[in-house]
Amino acid sequence: MSTTWLLTGGAGFIGANFVRFVLANRTEVSIINHDALTYSGNLENLAGLEDDPRHEFVKGDILDAGLVRSLIERADAVVHMAAESHVDRSILDSKPFIDTNVGGTQVILDEARKVGGRRVLLVSTDEVYGALPLDRPDLLFTEETPIAPNSPYAASKAAADVLVRAYHHTFGMDVVTTRCSNNFGPYQFPEKVIPLFVSNLIEGKKVPLYGDGLNVRDWLHVDDHCEAIVRVLEDGTAGEVYNVGGNNERSNLELTRMILELMGCGEEMIEPVADRLGHDRRYAIDASKIRRELGWEPTRSAWPGALEETVAWYRENDEWWRRVKSGAYRDYYAQQYGE
Ligand code: NAD
Ligand code: TYD
């Protein structure tokens, strides 16, 4: 039976990979891809899908309640991932994070509630849990870990996350939430550490490593995240939260050294820079619930192979990130949609 999913934020990094993943793995599913094309949304991430009858792109802001409602009416379920997503930008200016991540989620929930009968999945993040200490490797985030966000980005995602919880409790809405660790893979905006470092090295520039470089992230390939989102959407229990992670903890220094090695560069290319304000020390996910209840396993995240493939993608697709770094990718929007 054919079914339609409304995806918000599908021109960004995870969104574009999600569209490709679903088109390839769920032949009965069509996607309406609703994205405002902010600085991190890029139609070039969706190149080759223009004529696919199962993918429809709609440019628009999730704060536009009328548009959101009309799109939800045409869909059977909603995968909500549109967001401001970069911690450093949230430290410079938190307003767009509150507007989109909190206000936008409220619009999605209210419009879905009015239409009725649609499951809403929120793509949340492990950053809502705050940080773990380096000297307690036994500690992991579980779904019961208290929400304690530390950056404005994480706080805005946490607000969205608990709003989803409240709409389930108050209105009995059919909602599910995923909280995933750091993703890597193709089409990631080159402000995030992996594409930034790889592209800098190709350009002959140094890589800016924050603080002592010992902060730890749990890295998961974006396709494993996409598969988890599909599983939770299809089979997750209403009102539940599912952690998603790869058991793949790496310090930033270890990650940087691996990238340097893959790029044939030495440690002199590391530029130690001032630490990020409030920099979370360590994220680590216990994903046993989604494994146990939904049979999900990460199958594409094993290191060093998965990182090697991702680095190779950025080397082979230098036109893509050069156009992002230079801003040329935006020329297309101007032509297509006006300034
Ligand atoms: P991204 O910045 O690459 O993409 C975000 C997309 O949302 C862009 O296409 C942008 O145009 C769109 N968008 C922003 N504001 C909008 C608005 N008001 N209306 C409509 N569209 C809007 O981010 P990403 O890394 O792909 O992250 C996607 C989601 O996954 C986010 O919700 C993020 O919090 C979550 N997440 C990301 C990671 C990660 O490692 N990247 C990990 C866990 C969770
Ligand atoms: P990032 O990719 O921004 O993801 P997040 O903050 O959501 O985890 O950063 C990943 C890690 O890399 C984080 O600990 C900060 C660090 N980092 C640097 O050391 N230098 C950089 O230039 C950037 C962007 C990040």
PDB file of C-alpha atoms and ligand atoms in Angstrom, residues 86-88 127 182 191-193 196-197 208-210 215 217 219 252 276 279 283, ligand 2:
ATOM      1  CA  HIS A  86      25.073  24.110  14.833  1.00  0.00           C
ATOM      2  CA  VAL A  87      26.155  24.637  18.458  1.00  0.00           C
ATOM      3  CA  ASP A  88      28.680  27.387  17.638  1.00  0.00           C
ATOM      4  CA  GLU A 127      22.818  16.748  23.399  1.00  0.00           C
ATOM      5  CA  ASN A 182      26.892  12.744  16.209  1.00  0.00           C
ATOM      6  CA  GLU A 191      30.942  23.977   9.471  1.00  0.00           C
ATOM      7  CA  LYS A 192      30.730  20.620  11.304  1.00  0.00           C
ATOM      8  CA  VAL A 193      34.018  19.116  12.338  1.00  0.00           C
ATOM      9  CA  LEU A 196      35.378  21.275   7.847  1.00  0.00           C
ATOM     10  CA  PHE A 197      38.640  19.505   8.640  1.00  0.00           C
ATOM     11  CA  PRO A 208      41.097  24.404  14.248  1.00  0.00           C
ATOM     12  CA  LEU A 209      40.962  21.992  17.184  1.00  0.00           C
ATOM     13  CA  TYR A 210      39.096  23.383  20.184  1.00  0.00           C
ATOM     14  CA  ASN A 215      36.197  16.071  24.192  1.00  0.00           C
ATOM     15  CA  ARG A 217      31.740  12.239  20.659  1.00  0.00           C
ATOM     16  CA  TRP A 219      30.033   8.818  15.896  1.00  0.00           C
ATOM     17  CA  ASN A 252      38.392  14.981  18.875  1.00  0.00           C
ATOM     18  CA  ARG A 276      34.056  26.447  22.620  1.00  0.00           C
ATOM     19  CA  HIS A 279      31.986  22.788  25.538  1.00  0.00           C
ATOM     20  CA  TYR A 283      28.566  12.228  24.807  1.00  0.00           C
TER      21      TYR A 283
HETATM   22  P1  TYD B   2      30.463  19.582  15.783  1.00  0.00           P
HETATM   23  O1  TYD B   2      30.729  18.897  14.488  1.00  0.00           O
HETATM   24  O2  TYD B   2      30.168  21.050  15.775  1.00  0.00           O
HETATM   25  O3  TYD B   2      29.279  18.774  16.500  1.00  0.00           O
HETATM   26  P2  TYD B   2      28.682  18.894  18.012  1.00  0.00           P
HETATM   27  O4  TYD B   2      29.109  20.177  18.599  1.00  0.00           O
HETATM   28  O5  TYD B   2      27.203  18.868  17.759  1.00  0.00           O
HETATM   29  O6  TYD B   2      29.177  17.693  18.749  1.00  0.00           O
HETATM   30  O7  TYD B   2      31.690  19.359  16.736  1.00  0.00           O
HETATM   31  C1  TYD B   2      32.128  18.051  17.060  1.00  0.00           C
HETATM   32  C2  TYD B   2      33.283  18.180  18.046  1.00  0.00           C
HETATM   33  O8  TYD B   2      34.387  18.798  17.364  1.00  0.00           O
HETATM   34  C3  TYD B   2      32.941  19.084  19.221  1.00  0.00           C
HETATM   35  O9  TYD B   2      33.511  18.529  20.409  1.00  0.00           O
HETATM   36  C4  TYD B   2      33.607  20.395  18.892  1.00  0.00           C
HETATM   37  C5  TYD B   2      34.794  19.987  18.051  1.00  0.00           C
HETATM   38  N1  TYD B   2      35.199  20.978  17.029  1.00  0.00           N
HETATM   39  C6  TYD B   2      36.516  21.433  16.949  1.00  0.00           C
HETATM   40  O10 TYD B   2      37.385  21.028  17.738  1.00  0.00           O
HETATM   41  N2  TYD B   2      36.826  22.356  15.986  1.00  0.00           N
HETATM   42  C7  TYD B   2      35.895  22.842  15.111  1.00  0.00           C
HETATM   43  O11 TYD B   2      36.241  23.704  14.259  1.00  0.00           O
HETATM   44  C8  TYD B   2      34.551  22.353  15.193  1.00  0.00           C
HETATM   45  C9  TYD B   2      33.499  22.862  14.246  1.00  0.00           C
HETATM   46  C10 TYD B   2      34.254  21.411  16.173  1.00  0.00           C
END
